[in-house]
Coordinates of N, CA, C and O in Angstrom, one line a residue:
X76 N 48.1 11.6 -27.7 CA 48.8 12.9 -27.8 C 48.7 13.3 -29.3 O 48.9 12.5 -30.2
X77 N 48.5 14.6 -29.5 CA 48.5 15.1 -30.9 C 50.0 15.5 -31.2 O 50.7 16.1 -30.4
X78 N 50.4 15.0 -32.4 CA 51.8 15.3 -32.9 C 51.6 16.2 -34.1 O 51.0 15.7 -35.1
X79 N 52.1 17.4 -34.0 CA 52.1 18.3 -35.2 C 53.5 18.1 -35.9 O 54.5 18.3 -35.2
X80 N 53.5 17.9 -37.2 CA 54.7 17.7 -37.9 C 54.9 18.7 -39.0 O 54.0 18.8 -39.9
X81 N 55.9 19.5 -38.9 CA 56.2 20.5 -39.9 C 57.3 20.0 -40.8 O 58.4 19.7 -40.3
X82 N 57.1 19.8 -42.0 CA 58.1 19.3 -43.0 C 58.7 20.4 -43.7 O 58.1 21.1 -44.5
X83 N 60.0 20.7 -43.4 CA 60.8 21.8 -44.0 C 60.1 23.1 -44.0 O 60.0 23.8 -45.0
X84 N 59.7 23.6 -42.8 CA 59.1 25.0 -42.7 C 60.1 26.0 -43.2 O 61.3 25.9 -43.0
X85 N 59.6 27.1 -43.7 CA 60.4 28.2 -44.3 C 60.4 29.5 -43.6 O 61.3 30.3 -43.7
X86 N 59.4 29.8 -42.8 CA 59.2 31.1 -42.2 C 59.3 31.0 -40.7 O 58.5 30.3 -40.1
X87 N 60.3 31.7 -40.1 CA 60.5 31.5 -38.7 C 59.3 32.0 -37.8 O 59.0 31.3 -36.8
X88 N 58.7 33.0 -38.2 CA 57.5 33.5 -37.4 C 56.4 32.5 -37.3 O 55.8 32.3 -36.3
X89 N 56.2 31.8 -38.4 CA 55.2 30.7 -38.4 C 55.5 29.6 -37.4 O 54.7 29.2 -36.6
X90 N 56.8 29.2 -37.5 CA 57.2 28.1 -36.6 C 57.2 28.5 -35.2 O 56.7 27.8 -34.3
X91 N 57.6 29.7 -34.9 CA 57.5 30.3 -33.5 C 56.1 30.3 -33.0 O 55.8 29.9 -31.9
X92 N 55.2 30.7 -33.9 CA 53.7 30.8 -33.5 C 53.2 29.4 -33.3 O 52.4 29.1 -32.3
X93 N 53.7 28.4 -34.0 CA 53.2 27.0 -33.9 C 53.8 26.4 -32.6 O 53.1 25.6 -31.9
X94 N 55.0 26.8 -32.2 CA 55.6 26.4 -30.9 C 54.6 26.8 -29.8 O 54.3 26.1 -28.9
X95 N 54.2 28.1 -29.9 CA 53.3 28.6 -28.9 C 51.9 27.9 -28.8 O 51.4 27.5 -27.8
X96 N 51.4 27.6 -30.0 CA 50.1 26.8 -30.1 C 50.3 25.4 -29.5 O 49.5 25.0 -28.7
X97 N 51.4 24.8 -29.8 CA 51.6 23.4 -29.3 C 51.9 23.4 -27.8 O 51.4 22.6 -27.1
X98 N 52.6 24.5 -27.3 CA 52.8 24.6 -25.9 C 51.4 24.8 -25.1 O 51.2 24.2 -24.1
X99 N 50.6 25.6 -25.7 CA 49.3 25.9 -25.0 C 48.3 24.7 -25.1 O 47.4 24.6 -24.2
X100 N 48.5 23.9 -26.1 CA 47.6 22.8 -26.2 C 48.1 21.4 -25.7 O 47.4 20.4 -25.7
X101 N 49.4 21.4 -25.4 CA 50.0 20.1 -25.0 C 50.4 19.2 -26.2 O 50.8 18.0 -26.0
X102 N 50.4 19.7 -27.4 CA 50.8 18.9 -28.6 C 52.3 18.9 -28.7 O 53.0 19.8 -28.2
X103 N 52.8 17.8 -29.2 CA 54.2 17.7 -29.5 C 54.5 18.2 -30.9 O 53.8 17.8 -31.8
X104 N 55.5 19.0 -31.0 CA 55.9 19.5 -32.3 C 57.1 18.8 -32.8 O 58.2 18.8 -32.2
X105 N 57.0 18.3 -34.1 CA 58.1 17.7 -34.8 C 58.5 18.5 -35.9 O 57.6 18.9 -36.7
X106 N 59.8 18.9 -36.1 CA 60.2 19.7 -37.2 C 61.2 18.9 -38.0 O 62.3 18.5 -37.5
X107 N 60.9 18.7 -39.3 CA 61.7 18.0 -40.2 C 62.5 19.0 -41.0 O 62.0 19.8 -41.7
X108 N 63.8 18.9 -40.8 CA 64.7 19.9 -41.5 C 65.0 19.3 -42.9 O 64.8 18.2 -43.2
X109 N 65.6 20.2 -43.8 CA 66.1 21.5 -43.5 C 65.0 22.6 -43.4 O 64.0 22.4 -44.1
X110 N 65.3 23.6 -42.6 CA 64.3 24.7 -42.5 C 64.9 25.9 -43.3 O 66.0 25.9 -43.6
X111 N 64.0 26.8 -43.6 CA 64.4 28.0 -44.3 C 64.9 29.1 -43.4 O 64.9 30.3 -43.8
X112 N 65.3 28.8 -42.2 CA 65.8 29.8 -41.2 C 66.7 29.1 -40.2 O 66.8 27.9 -40.2
X113 N 67.4 29.9 -39.4 CA 68.2 29.4 -38.4 C 67.4 29.3 -37.1 O 66.5 30.1 -36.8
X114 N 67.8 28.3 -36.3 CA 67.1 28.2 -35.0 C 67.5 29.3 -34.0 O 66.9 29.4 -33.0
X115 N 68.4 30.1 -34.4 CA 68.8 31.3 -33.6 C 68.1 32.5 -34.0 O 68.3 33.6 -33.5
X116 N 67.2 32.4 -35.0 CA 66.5 33.5 -35.6 C 65.7 34.3 -34.6 O 64.9 33.7 -33.8
X117 N 65.9 35.6 -34.5 CA 65.2 36.4 -33.5 C 63.7 36.4 -33.7 O 62.9 36.5 -32.7
X118 N 63.2 36.3 -34.9 CA 61.7 36.2 -35.2 C 61.1 34.9 -34.7 O 60.0 34.9 -34.2
X119 N 61.9 33.8 -34.9 CA 61.5 32.5 -34.3 C 61.3 32.6 -32.8 O 60.3 32.2 -32.3
X120 N 62.3 33.1 -32.2 CA 62.3 33.2 -30.7 C 61.2 34.1 -30.2 O 60.5 33.8 -29.3
X121 N 61.1 35.3 -30.9 CA 60.1 36.3 -30.5 C 58.6 35.7 -30.6 O 57.8 35.9 -29.8
X122 N 58.4 35.0 -31.7 CA 57.1 34.4 -32.0 C 56.7 33.4 -31.0 O 55.6 33.2 -30.6
X123 N 57.7 32.6 -30.5 CA 57.5 31.6 -29.5 C 57.4 32.1 -28.1 O 57.0 31.4 -27.2
X124 N 57.7 33.4 -27.9 CA 57.7 34.1 -26.6 C 58.4 33.2 -25.5 O 59.4 32.6 -25.8
X125 N 57.8 33.1 -24.4 CA 58.4 32.3 -23.3 C 57.8 30.9 -23.2 O 57.9 30.2 -22.3
X126 N 57.2 30.5 -24.3 CA 56.5 29.2 -24.4 C 57.5 28.1 -24.7 O 57.2 26.9 -24.7
X127 N 58.7 28.5 -25.1 CA 59.8 27.5 -25.4 C 60.0 26.6 -24.2 O 60.3 25.4 -24.4
X128 N 59.9 27.1 -23.0 CA 60.2 26.4 -21.8 C 59.2 25.3 -21.5 O 59.5 24.3 -20.9
X129 N 57.9 25.5 -22.0 CA 56.9 24.5 -21.7 C 56.5 23.7 -23.0 O 55.5 23.0 -23.0
X130 N 57.3 23.9 -24.1 CA 57.0 23.2 -25.3 C 57.8 21.9 -25.4 O 58.8 21.8 -24.8
X131 N 57.3 21.0 -26.2 CA 58.0 19.7 -26.5 C 58.3 19.7 -28.0 O 57.4 19.4 -28.8
X132 N 59.5 20.2 -28.4 CA 59.8 20.3 -29.8 C 60.9 19.3 -30.1 O 61.9 19.2 -29.4
X133 N 60.7 18.5 -31.1 CA 61.7 17.5 -31.6 C 62.1 17.9 -33.0 O 61.3 18.1 -33.8
X134 N 63.4 17.9 -33.2 CA 64.0 18.2 -34.5 C 64.6 17.0 -35.1 O 65.2 16.2 -34.4
X135 N 64.5 16.9 -36.5 CA 65.0 15.8 -37.2 C 65.9 16.3 -38.4 O 65.4 17.2 -39.1
X136 N 67.0 15.7 -38.6 CA 67.9 16.1 -39.7 C 67.2 16.0 -41.1 O 67.5 16.8 -42.0
X137 N 66.3 15.1 -41.2 CA 65.6 14.9 -42.5 C 64.4 14.0 -42.4 O 64.1 13.5 -41.2
X138 N 63.7 13.7 -43.5 CA 62.5 12.9 -43.4 C 62.8 11.5 -43.0 O 62.0 10.9 -42.2
X139 N 63.9 10.9 -43.4 CA 64.2 9.5 -43.0 C 64.4 9.4 -41.5 O 63.9 8.5 -40.9
X140 N 65.0 10.4 -40.9 CA 65.2 10.4 -39.4 C 63.9 10.5 -38.7 O 63.6 9.8 -37.7
X141 N 63.0 11.3 -39.2 CA 61.6 11.4 -38.6 C 60.9 10.1 -38.7 O 60.3 9.6 -37.7
X142 N 60.8 9.5 -39.9 CA 60.1 8.3 -40.0 C 60.7 7.1 -39.2 O 60.0 6.4 -38.5
X143 N 62.0 7.1 -39.2 CA 62.7 6.0 -38.4 C 62.4 6.2 -36.9 O 62.0 5.2 -36.3
X144 N 62.5 7.4 -36.4 CA 62.4 7.6 -34.9 C 60.9 7.5 -34.5 O 60.7 7.2 -33.3
X145 N 60.0 7.8 -35.3 CA 58.6 7.8 -34.9 C 57.8 6.6 -35.3 O 56.8 6.2 -34.6
X146 N 58.1 6.0 -36.4 CA 57.4 4.8 -36.8 C 58.2 3.5 -36.9 O 57.7 2.5 -37.4
X147 N 59.5 3.6 -36.6 CA 60.3 2.4 -36.6 C 60.6 1.9 -38.0 O 61.1 0.8 -38.1
X148 N 60.4 2.8 -39.0 CA 60.7 2.4 -40.3 C 62.2 2.4 -40.5 O 62.9 3.4 -40.3
X149 N 62.8 1.3 -41.0 CA 64.2 1.2 -41.2 C 64.6 1.7 -42.6 O 65.7 2.1 -42.9
X150 N 63.7 1.6 -43.5 CA 63.9 2.1 -44.9 C 62.9 3.1 -45.3 O 61.8 2.8 -45.7
X151 N 63.3 4.4 -45.2 CA 62.4 5.5 -45.5 C 62.9 6.2 -46.8 O 62.5 7.3 -47.1
X152 N 63.7 5.4 -47.6 CA 64.1 6.1 -48.9 C 63.0 6.5 -49.8 O 63.1 7.5 -50.5
X153 N 61.9 5.7 -49.7 CA 60.7 6.2 -50.4 C 59.8 6.7 -49.4 O 59.0 5.9 -48.8
X154 N 59.8 7.9 -49.1 CA 59.1 8.5 -48.0 C 57.6 8.3 -48.1 O 56.9 8.1 -47.0
X155 N 57.0 8.3 -49.3 CA 55.6 8.2 -49.4 C 55.1 6.8 -49.0 O 54.2 6.6 -48.2
X156 N 55.9 5.8 -49.4 CA 55.5 4.4 -49.0 C 55.9 4.0 -47.6 O 55.3 3.2 -47.0
X157 N 57.0 4.7 -47.1 CA 57.3 4.5 -45.7 C 56.2 5.0 -44.8 O 55.8 4.3 -43.8
X158 N 55.5 6.1 -45.2 CA 54.4 6.6 -44.4 C 53.2 5.7 -44.6 O 52.5 5.4 -43.6
X159 N 53.0 5.1 -45.7 CA 51.9 4.1 -45.9 C 52.1 2.9 -45.1 O 51.1 2.4 -44.5
X160 N 53.3 2.4 -45.0 CA 53.6 1.3 -44.1 C 53.4 1.6 -42.7 O 52.8 0.8 -41.9
X161 N 53.8 2.8 -42.2 CA 53.5 3.2 -40.9 C 52.0 3.2 -40.6 O 51.6 2.8 -39.5
X162 N 51.2 3.7 -41.5 CA 49.8 3.7 -41.4 C 49.2 2.3 -41.3 O 48.3 2.0 -40.5
X163 N 49.8 1.5 -42.1 CA 49.3 0.1 -42.2 C 49.6 -0.6 -40.8 O 48.9 -1.5 -40.4
X164 N 50.7 -0.2 -40.2 CA 51.1 -0.8 -38.9 C 50.3 -0.2 -37.7 O 50.6 -0.5 -36.6
X165 N 49.3 0.7 -38.0 CA 48.4 1.2 -37.0 C 48.7 2.6 -36.5 O 48.0 3.1 -35.6
X166 N 49.6 3.3 -37.1 CA 49.8 4.7 -36.7 C 48.8 5.6 -37.5 O 48.7 5.4 -38.7
X167 N 48.1 6.4 -36.7 CA 47.2 7.3 -37.4 C 48.0 8.6 -37.9 O 48.5 9.3 -37.0
X168 N 47.9 8.8 -39.2 CA 48.7 9.9 -39.7 C 47.7 10.7 -40.7 O 47.1 10.0 -41.6
X169 N 47.6 12.0 -40.6 CA 46.8 12.8 -41.5 C 47.8 13.8 -42.2 O 48.7 14.2 -41.5
X170 N 47.5 14.1 -43.4 CA 48.3 15.0 -44.2 C 47.5 16.2 -44.5 O 46.5 16.1 -45.3
X171 N 47.8 17.3 -44.0 CA 47.0 18.6 -44.3 C 47.5 19.1 -45.6 O 48.7 19.4 -45.9
X172 N 46.5 19.4 -46.5 CA 46.8 19.9 -47.8 C 45.6 20.5 -48.4 O 44.4 20.1 -48.2
X173 N 45.8 21.6 -49.2 CA 44.7 22.2 -49.9 C 44.2 21.3 -51.0 O 43.1 21.6 -51.6
X174 N 45.0 20.3 -51.4 CA 44.6 19.4 -52.5 C 43.8 18.2 -52.0 O 43.4 17.3 -52.8
X175 N 43.4 18.1 -50.8 CA 42.7 17.0 -50.2 C 41.2 17.0 -50.6 O 40.7 18.1 -50.9
X176 N 40.6 15.9 -50.6 CA 39.1 15.8 -50.9 C 38.3 15.8 -49.7 O 37.1 16.1 -49.7
X177 N 38.8 15.6 -48.5 CA 38.0 15.5 -47.2 C 38.4 16.7 -46.3 O 39.6 17.0 -46.2
X178 N 37.5 17.2 -45.5 CA 37.8 18.3 -44.6 C 38.3 17.7 -43.3 O 38.1 16.5 -43.0
X179 N 39.0 18.6 -42.5 CA 39.6 18.2 -41.3 C 38.5 17.9 -40.2 O 38.9 17.2 -39.2
X180 N 37.3 18.2 -40.4 CA 36.2 17.9 -39.5 C 35.5 16.5 -39.8 O 34.7 16.1 -39.0
X181 N 35.8 16.0 -40.9 CA 35.1 14.7 -41.3 C 35.8 13.5 -40.8 O 35.3 12.4 -40.9
X182 N 37.0 13.6 -40.2 CA 37.7 12.5 -39.7 C 37.7 12.4 -38.2 O 37.4 13.4 -37.5
X183 N 37.8 11.2 -37.7 CA 37.9 11.0 -36.2 C 39.4 10.8 -35.8 O 40.0 9.9 -36.3
X184 N 39.8 11.8 -35.0 CA 41.2 11.8 -34.6 C 41.4 10.8 -33.4 O 40.7 10.9 -32.4
X185 N 42.3 9.9 -33.6 CA 42.7 9.0 -32.5 C 43.4 9.7 -31.5 O 43.9 10.8 -31.7
X186 N 43.4 9.2 -30.2 CA 44.1 9.9 -29.2 C 45.5 10.2 -29.5 O 46.1 11.2 -29.3
X187 N 46.2 9.2 -30.2 CA 47.6 9.3 -30.6 C 47.6 9.5 -32.1 O 47.3 8.5 -32.8
X188 N 47.8 10.7 -32.6 CA 47.8 10.8 -34.1 C 48.8 11.9 -34.5 O 49.2 12.8 -33.7
X189 N 49.2 11.8 -35.7 CA 50.2 12.8 -36.3 C 49.4 13.5 -37.4 O 48.7 12.9 -38.2
X190 N 49.7 14.8 -37.5 CA 49.2 15.6 -38.6 C 50.4 16.3 -39.2 O 51.1 17.1 -38.5
X191 N 50.6 16.1 -40.5 CA 51.7 16.6 -41.2 C 51.3 17.9 -42.0 O 50.3 17.9 -42.6
X192 N 52.2 18.9 -42.0 CA 52.0 20.1 -42.7 C 53.3 20.3 -43.5 O 54.4 20.1 -43.0
X193 N 53.1 20.8 -44.7 CA 54.3 21.1 -45.6 C 54.8 22.5 -45.6 O 54.3 23.3 -44.8
X194 N 55.7 22.8 -46.5 CA 56.3 24.1 -46.6 C 55.3 25.1 -46.9 O 54.3 24.9 -47.6
X195 N 55.5 26.4 -46.4 CA 54.6 27.4 -46.7 C 54.4 27.7 -48.2 O 53.3 28.0 -48.6
X196 N 55.4 27.6 -49.0 CA 55.3 27.9 -50.4 C 54.8 26.8 -51.3 O 54.3 27.0 -52.4
X197 N 55.0 25.5 -50.9 CA 54.6 24.4 -51.8 C 53.8 23.3 -51.1 O 53.3 22.4 -51.8
X198 N 53.7 23.3 -49.8 CA 53.0 22.3 -49.1 C 53.8 21.0 -49.1 O 55.0 21.0 -49.3
X199 N 53.1 19.9 -48.9 CA 53.7 18.5 -48.9 C 53.9 18.1 -50.3 O 53.2 18.4 -51.2
X200 N 54.9 17.2 -50.5 CA 55.2 16.7 -51.8 C 54.0 15.9 -52.4 O 53.4 15.2 -51.6
X201 N 53.7 16.1 -53.7 CA 52.6 15.5 -54.3 C 52.7 13.9 -54.3 O 51.7 13.3 -54.1
X202 N 53.9 13.4 -54.3 CA 54.1 11.9 -54.3 C 53.7 11.4 -52.9 O 53.0 10.3 -52.8
X203 N 54.0 12.1 -51.9 CA 53.6 11.8 -50.5 C 52.0 11.8 -50.4 O 51.4 10.9 -49.9
X204 N 51.4 12.9 -51.0 CA 50.0 13.0 -50.9 C 49.3 11.9 -51.7 O 48.3 11.3 -51.3
X205 N 49.8 11.7 -52.9 CA 49.2 10.7 -53.8 C 49.2 9.3 -53.2 O 48.2 8.5 -53.3
X206 N 50.3 8.9 -52.6 CA 50.4 7.6 -52.0 C 49.6 7.4 -50.7 O 49.4 6.3 -50.3
X207 N 49.2 8.6 -50.1 CA 48.4 8.5 -48.9 C 47.1 9.4 -49.0 O 46.7 10.0 -48.0
X208 N 46.6 9.4 -50.2 CA 45.5 10.4 -50.5 C 44.3 10.1 -49.6 O 43.6 11.1 -49.2
X209 N 44.0 8.9 -49.1 CA 42.9 8.6 -48.3 C 43.1 9.3 -46.9 O 42.2 9.3 -46.1
X210 N 44.3 9.7 -46.6 CA 44.6 10.3 -45.3 C 44.9 11.8 -45.4 O 45.3 12.4 -44.5
X211 N 44.5 12.4 -46.5 CA 44.7 13.8 -46.7 C 43.4 14.6 -46.3 O 42.3 14.2 -46.6
X212 N 43.7 15.7 -45.6 CA 42.5 16.5 -45.1 C 42.8 17.9 -45.4 O 44.0 18.3 -45.6
X213 N 41.7 18.7 -45.5 CA 41.9 20.1 -45.8 C 40.9 20.9 -45.0 O 39.9 20.4 -44.5
X214 N 41.3 22.2 -44.8 CA 40.4 23.2 -44.1 C 39.6 23.9 -45.2 O 40.2 24.4 -46.2
X215 N 38.3 23.9 -45.1 CA 37.5 24.5 -46.2 C 37.9 26.0 -46.3 O 38.1 26.7 -45.2
X216 N 37.9 26.5 -47.5 CA 38.1 27.9 -47.7 C 37.5 28.3 -49.1 O 37.2 27.4 -49.9
X217 N 37.4 29.5 -49.4 CA 36.9 30.0 -50.7 C 37.8 29.5 -51.8 O 39.0 29.3 -51.6
X218 N 37.2 29.2 -52.9 CA 38.0 28.6 -54.0 C 39.0 29.6 -54.6 O 40.1 29.1 -55.0
X219 N 38.8 30.9 -54.4 CA 39.8 31.9 -54.9 C 41.0 31.9 -54.0 O 42.0 32.5 -54.4
X220 N 40.9 31.5 -52.8 CA 42.1 31.5 -51.9 C 43.0 30.4 -52.1 O 42.6 29.2 -52.3
X221 N 44.3 30.7 -52.2 CA 45.3 29.6 -52.4 C 45.5 28.8 -51.2 O 45.6 27.6 -51.2
X222 N 45.7 29.4 -50.0 CA 45.9 28.7 -48.8 C 45.7 29.6 -47.6 O 45.7 30.8 -47.7
X223 N 45.7 29.0 -46.4 CA 45.7 29.8 -45.1 C 47.2 29.8 -44.6 O 48.0 29.1 -45.1
X224 N 47.4 30.7 -43.7 CA 48.7 30.8 -43.1 C 49.0 29.5 -42.3 O 48.1 28.9 -41.7
X225 N 50.2 29.0 -42.3 CA 50.6 27.8 -41.7 C 50.2 27.7 -40.2 O 49.7 26.7 -39.7
X226 N 50.6 28.8 -39.5 CA 50.3 28.8 -38.1 C 48.8 28.7 -37.8 O 48.3 28.1 -36.9
X227 N 48.0 29.4 -38.6 CA 46.5 29.4 -38.5 C 46.0 28.0 -38.8 O 45.1 27.4 -38.1
X228 N 46.5 27.3 -39.8 CA 46.1 26.0 -40.2 C 46.4 25.0 -39.1 O 45.5 24.1 -38.8
X229 N 47.6 25.1 -38.5 CA 47.9 24.2 -37.4 C 46.9 24.4 -36.2 O 46.4 23.4 -35.7
X230 N 46.6 25.7 -35.9 CA 45.7 25.9 -34.8 C 44.3 25.4 -35.1 O 43.7 24.8 -34.2
X231 N 43.8 25.6 -36.3 CA 42.5 25.1 -36.6 C 42.4 23.6 -36.5 O 41.4 23.1 -35.8
X232 N 43.3 22.9 -37.0 CA 43.3 21.4 -36.9 C 43.5 20.9 -35.5 O 42.9 20.0 -35.0
X233 N 44.5 21.6 -34.8 CA 44.7 21.2 -33.4 C 43.5 21.3 -32.5 O 43.2 20.5 -31.7
X234 N 42.8 22.4 -32.7 CA 41.6 22.6 -31.9 C 40.4 21.7 -32.3 O 39.6 21.4 -31.5
X235 N 40.4 21.3 -33.5 CA 39.4 20.3 -33.9 C 39.7 18.9 -33.2 O 38.8 18.2 -32.7
X236 N 41.0 18.6 -33.2 CA 41.4 17.4 -32.5 C 41.0 17.5 -31.0 O 40.4 16.6 -30.4
X237 N 41.3 18.6 -30.4 CA 41.0 18.9 -29.0 C 39.5 18.8 -28.7 O 39.0 18.3 -27.7
X238 N 38.7 19.4 -29.6 CA 37.3 19.4 -29.5 C 36.8 18.0 -29.5 O 35.9 17.6 -28.6
X239 N 37.3 17.2 -30.4 CA 36.8 15.8 -30.5 C 37.2 15.0 -29.2 O 36.6 14.0 -28.8
X240 N 38.3 15.5 -28.5 CA 38.7 14.8 -27.3 C 38.3 15.6 -26.0 O 38.9 15.5 -25.0
X241 N 37.3 16.4 -26.2 CA 36.6 17.2 -25.1 C 37.6 18.1 -24.4 O 37.5 18.2 -23.2
X242 N 38.6 18.6 -25.1 CA 39.6 19.5 -24.5 C 40.3 18.9 -23.3 O 40.6 19.6 -22.3
X243 N 40.5 17.6 -23.3 CA 41.1 16.9 -22.2 C 42.4 17.6 -21.8 O 43.3 17.8 -22.6
X244 N 42.5 17.9 -20.5 CA 43.8 18.4 -20.0 C 43.9 19.9 -20.1 O 44.9 20.5 -19.7
X245 N 42.9 20.6 -20.7 CA 43.0 22.0 -20.9 C 42.0 22.7 -20.0 O 40.9 22.2 -19.7
X246 N 42.3 23.9 -19.5 CA 41.4 24.7 -18.7 C 40.4 25.3 -19.7 O 40.7 25.8 -20.7
X247 N 39.1 25.1 -19.3 CA 38.0 25.6 -20.2 C 37.4 26.9 -19.7 O 36.5 27.4 -20.3
X248 N 37.9 27.4 -18.6 CA 37.4 28.7 -18.1 C 38.6 29.5 -17.6 O 39.6 28.9 -17.2
X249 N 38.4 30.8 -17.5 CA 39.4 31.7 -17.0 C 38.8 32.6 -16.0 O 37.6 32.5 -15.6
X250 N 39.6 33.5 -15.4 CA 39.1 34.5 -14.5 C 39.8 35.8 -14.7 O 40.9 35.9 -15.1
X251 N 39.0 36.8 -14.3 CA 39.6 38.2 -14.4 C 40.6 38.4 -13.3 O 40.5 37.8 -12.3
X252 N 41.6 39.2 -13.6 CA 42.7 39.4 -12.6 C 42.4 40.6 -11.7 O 42.8 40.5 -10.5
X253 N 41.8 41.6 -12.2 CA 41.7 42.8 -11.4 C 40.3 43.3 -11.2 O 40.0 44.0 -10.2
X254 N 39.4 43.0 -12.0 CA 38.0 43.4 -11.9 C 37.1 42.3 -11.5 O 37.4 41.1 -11.8
X255 N 36.0 42.7 -10.9 CA 35.0 41.7 -10.5 C 33.9 41.9 -11.5 O 33.4 43.0 -11.8
X256 N 33.4 40.7 -12.1 CA 32.4 40.8 -13.2 C 31.1 41.3 -12.5 O 30.7 41.0 -11.4
X257 N 30.3 42.1 -13.3 CA 29.0 42.6 -12.8 C 28.0 41.4 -12.9 O 28.1 40.6 -13.9
X258 N 27.2 41.3 -12.0 CA 26.2 40.2 -12.0 C 24.9 40.9 -12.3 O 24.5 42.0 -11.9
X259 N 24.0 40.1 -13.0 CA 22.7 40.6 -13.4 C 21.9 41.0 -12.1 O 21.8 40.2 -11.2
X260 N 21.3 42.1 -12.1 CA 20.4 42.6 -11.1 C 21.2 43.2 -9.9 O 20.5 43.7 -9.0
X261 N 22.5 43.1 -9.8 CA 23.2 43.7 -8.7 C 23.6 45.1 -9.0 O 24.0 45.4 -10.1
X262 N 23.7 45.9 -8.0 CA 24.1 47.3 -8.2 C 25.3 47.6 -7.4 O 25.5 47.1 -6.3

């Protein structure tokens, strides 16, 4: 399963959009608080539409709670090294950052993996990135661009994970609801 982890997201619309992406793809969403919005925010609810019912969203009071509950780390006081220990114990964790040296398509995503995303305004903490730099990935973009929208970044990486796993569990075709498609040569 793909685990999308938002560390202290700030914009409710982005998080709502990510809820929808995770619901549509079967990914589990982990939200590490504090957030820059209330969970009752109308923009958060509107962005997630009716996908809240089919989404798997887990919230954590802080980074320590997230690390403890997902990786069994009892001492997460040094978050960067707690994540390194979790990786050493066999958990596949990727850190999405514009500061990474490797692209999101260069890595092989394990069936069970976590991808961490930071705040919209600052990204993930540099100490966390530095201690886990070999696990940092980025989405290619023009040098003049500072970053992509958080919701778009999550979708891009989620669909690369799904592509590598042959879109397992997802419908790969759809059908029209009211019209019949024209067929070549038929009148």
